[in-house]
């Protein structure tokens, strides 16, 4: 199921056939350095893929989506919308992860802008956040480029984070 498209990218629900490509991204230490659980094994990747296959189990409108290059069909990453409860408040995060060989080409920003538009205008979600581990400067820059501002710090179990946010 296609969720949304941008000039270069198509975001769709994850499929079993995405496992090889996703597992390769998740096994890469540099890619996973700022994520709470670090690298993932193939089995852990499969578990996550299954969790998101039909949308997020708590809300099928949300989830992590395969992020595919429209011109080549290449699997470039996974991006999407994730529900969290932070300090007792329900929040929705714009999530992005792109193949390291394609960093710096504006792809995360393009995907995230498409996701923001989808969230605000198709799903009617007014407030969006990014939950970013201290030191993940590239992620913070993407958050800024999609119109988010640093709101506060947050003490996550995996280490201190910044919360960036935007409201429609
Ligand atoms: C964060 C991530 C998605 C960015 O993907 P990307 O496609 O390279 O992002 P873009 O090209 O759209 O934009 C990256 C911006 O960060 C900047 N940037 C990159 N590395 C940086 C660094 N170390 N310090 C400061 N800015 C940095 C780039 O210059 C660019 O900003 P600019 O357009 O103003 O020059 C990518 O690095 C990634 O997949 N990281 C691993 C997963 C991850 O950490 N996800 C976020 C979890 S909160």
Coordinates of N, CA and C in Angstrom, one line a residue, residues 58-118:
X58 N -0.8 0.0 17.1 CA -1.7 0.9 17.9 C -2.5 1.9 17.1
X59 N -2.1 2.1 15.8 CA -2.8 3.0 15.0 C -2.3 2.8 13.5
X60 N -3.1 2.0 12.7 CA -2.6 1.6 11.4 C -2.4 2.8 10.5
X61 N -2.7 4.0 10.8 CA -2.4 5.2 10.0 C -0.9 5.5 10.1
X62 N -0.3 5.0 11.2 CA 1.1 5.3 11.5 C 2.0 4.1 11.2
X63 N 3.2 4.2 11.5 CA 4.2 3.1 11.3 C 5.4 3.6 10.5
X64 N 6.3 2.6 10.4 CA 7.5 2.9 9.6 C 7.3 2.3 8.2
X65 N 7.6 3.1 7.2 CA 7.3 2.8 5.8 C 8.6 2.7 5.0
X66 N 8.6 1.7 4.1 CA 9.7 1.5 3.1 C 9.8 2.8 2.3
X67 N 11.0 3.3 2.2 CA 11.3 4.6 1.5 C 12.1 4.2 0.2
X68 N 11.4 4.3 -0.9 CA 12.0 3.7 -2.2 C 12.2 4.9 -3.2
X69 N 13.3 4.7 -3.9 CA 13.6 5.7 -5.0 C 12.7 5.4 -6.2
X70 N 11.9 6.5 -6.6 CA 11.0 6.2 -7.6 C 11.6 5.9 -8.9
X71 N 12.8 6.5 -9.3 CA 13.4 6.3 -10.6 C 14.0 4.9 -10.7
X72 N 14.5 4.4 -9.6 CA 15.2 3.1 -9.7 C 14.6 1.9 -9.0
X73 N 13.6 2.2 -8.1 CA 13.0 1.2 -7.3 C 13.9 0.8 -6.1
X74 N 15.0 1.5 -5.9 CA 16.0 1.1 -4.9 C 15.3 1.4 -3.5
X75 N 15.6 0.4 -2.5 CA 15.1 0.6 -1.2 C 16.2 1.5 -0.5
X76 N 15.7 2.7 -0.1 CA 16.7 3.7 0.4 C 16.6 3.9 1.9
X77 N 15.6 3.3 2.6 CA 15.5 3.5 4.0 C 14.1 3.2 4.5
X78 N 13.9 3.6 5.7 CA 12.5 3.6 6.2 C 12.2 4.8 7.0
X79 N 11.1 5.4 6.8 CA 10.7 6.6 7.4 C 9.2 6.5 7.8
X80 N 8.7 7.4 8.7 CA 7.3 7.2 9.0 C 6.9 8.0 10.2
X81 N 5.8 7.6 10.8 CA 5.2 8.2 12.0 C 5.1 7.2 13.1
X82 N 5.6 7.6 14.3 CA 5.6 6.7 15.4 C 4.9 7.3 16.6
X83 N 4.0 6.6 17.3 CA 3.4 7.1 18.5 C 4.2 6.8 19.7
X84 N 4.3 7.8 20.6 CA 5.0 7.7 21.9 C 4.1 8.3 23.0
X85 N 4.3 7.9 24.2 CA 3.8 8.6 25.3 C 5.0 9.1 26.1
X86 N 5.2 10.5 26.2 CA 6.3 11.1 26.8 C 5.8 12.0 28.0
X87 N 6.3 11.7 29.2 CA 5.8 12.5 30.3 C 4.3 12.5 30.4
X88 N 3.7 11.3 30.1 CA 2.3 11.2 30.2 C 1.5 11.8 29.0
X89 N 2.2 12.3 28.0 CA 1.5 13.0 26.9 C 1.7 12.2 25.6
X90 N 0.6 11.9 24.9 CA 0.7 11.2 23.6 C 1.3 12.1 22.6
X91 N 2.3 11.6 21.9 CA 3.0 12.4 20.9 C 3.1 11.6 19.6
X92 N 3.3 12.2 18.5 CA 3.6 11.5 17.2 C 4.9 12.0 16.6
X93 N 5.8 11.1 16.4 CA 7.2 11.4 15.9 C 7.3 11.2 14.4
X94 N 8.0 12.1 13.8 CA 8.4 11.9 12.4 C 9.8 11.2 12.5
X95 N 9.8 10.0 11.9 CA 11.0 9.1 12.0 C 11.7 9.0 10.6
X96 N 13.0 9.0 10.6 CA 13.7 8.9 9.3 C 15.0 8.2 9.5
X97 N 15.3 7.3 8.5 CA 16.6 6.6 8.4 C 16.8 6.3 6.9
X98 N 18.0 6.7 6.5 CA 18.3 6.6 5.0 C 19.6 5.9 4.9
X99 N 19.7 5.1 3.8 CA 21.0 4.4 3.5 C 22.2 5.3 3.5
X100 N 23.2 4.9 4.3 CA 24.4 5.8 4.5 C 25.0 6.2 3.1
X101 N 25.0 5.3 2.1 CA 25.6 5.7 0.8 C 24.9 6.8 0.2
X102 N 23.7 7.2 0.7 CA 22.9 8.3 0.0 C 22.7 9.5 1.0
X103 N 23.4 9.5 2.1 CA 23.3 10.7 3.0 C 23.8 12.0 2.3
X104 N 23.2 13.1 2.7 CA 23.6 14.4 2.2 C 23.0 14.8 0.9
X105 N 22.0 14.0 0.4 CA 21.3 14.4 -0.9 C 19.9 14.9 -0.7
X106 N 19.6 15.3 0.6 CA 18.3 15.9 0.9 C 17.2 14.9 0.9
X107 N 17.5 13.6 1.0 CA 16.5 12.6 0.9 C 15.6 12.5 2.2
X108 N 16.3 12.5 3.3 CA 15.6 12.5 4.6 C 14.6 13.7 4.7
X109 N 15.2 14.8 4.3 CA 14.3 16.1 4.4 C 13.1 15.9 3.5
X110 N 13.4 15.4 2.3 CA 12.3 15.3 1.3 C 11.2 14.3 1.9
X111 N 11.7 13.2 2.4 CA 10.7 12.2 2.9 C 10.0 12.8 4.1
X112 N 10.7 13.5 5.0 CA 10.1 14.0 6.2 C 9.1 15.1 5.9
X113 N 9.4 15.9 4.9 CA 8.4 17.0 4.5 C 7.2 16.3 3.9
X114 N 7.3 15.3 3.2 CA 6.1 14.5 2.7 C 5.3 14.0 3.8
X115 N 6.0 13.5 4.8 CA 5.3 12.9 6.0 C 4.6 14.0 6.8
X116 N 5.3 15.1 6.9 CA 4.6 16.2 7.7 C 3.3 16.7 7.0
X117 N 3.4 16.8 5.7 CA 2.2 17.2 4.9 C 1.1 16.2 5.0
X118 N 1.5 14.9 4.9 CA 0.5 13.8 5.1 C -0.1 13.8 6.5

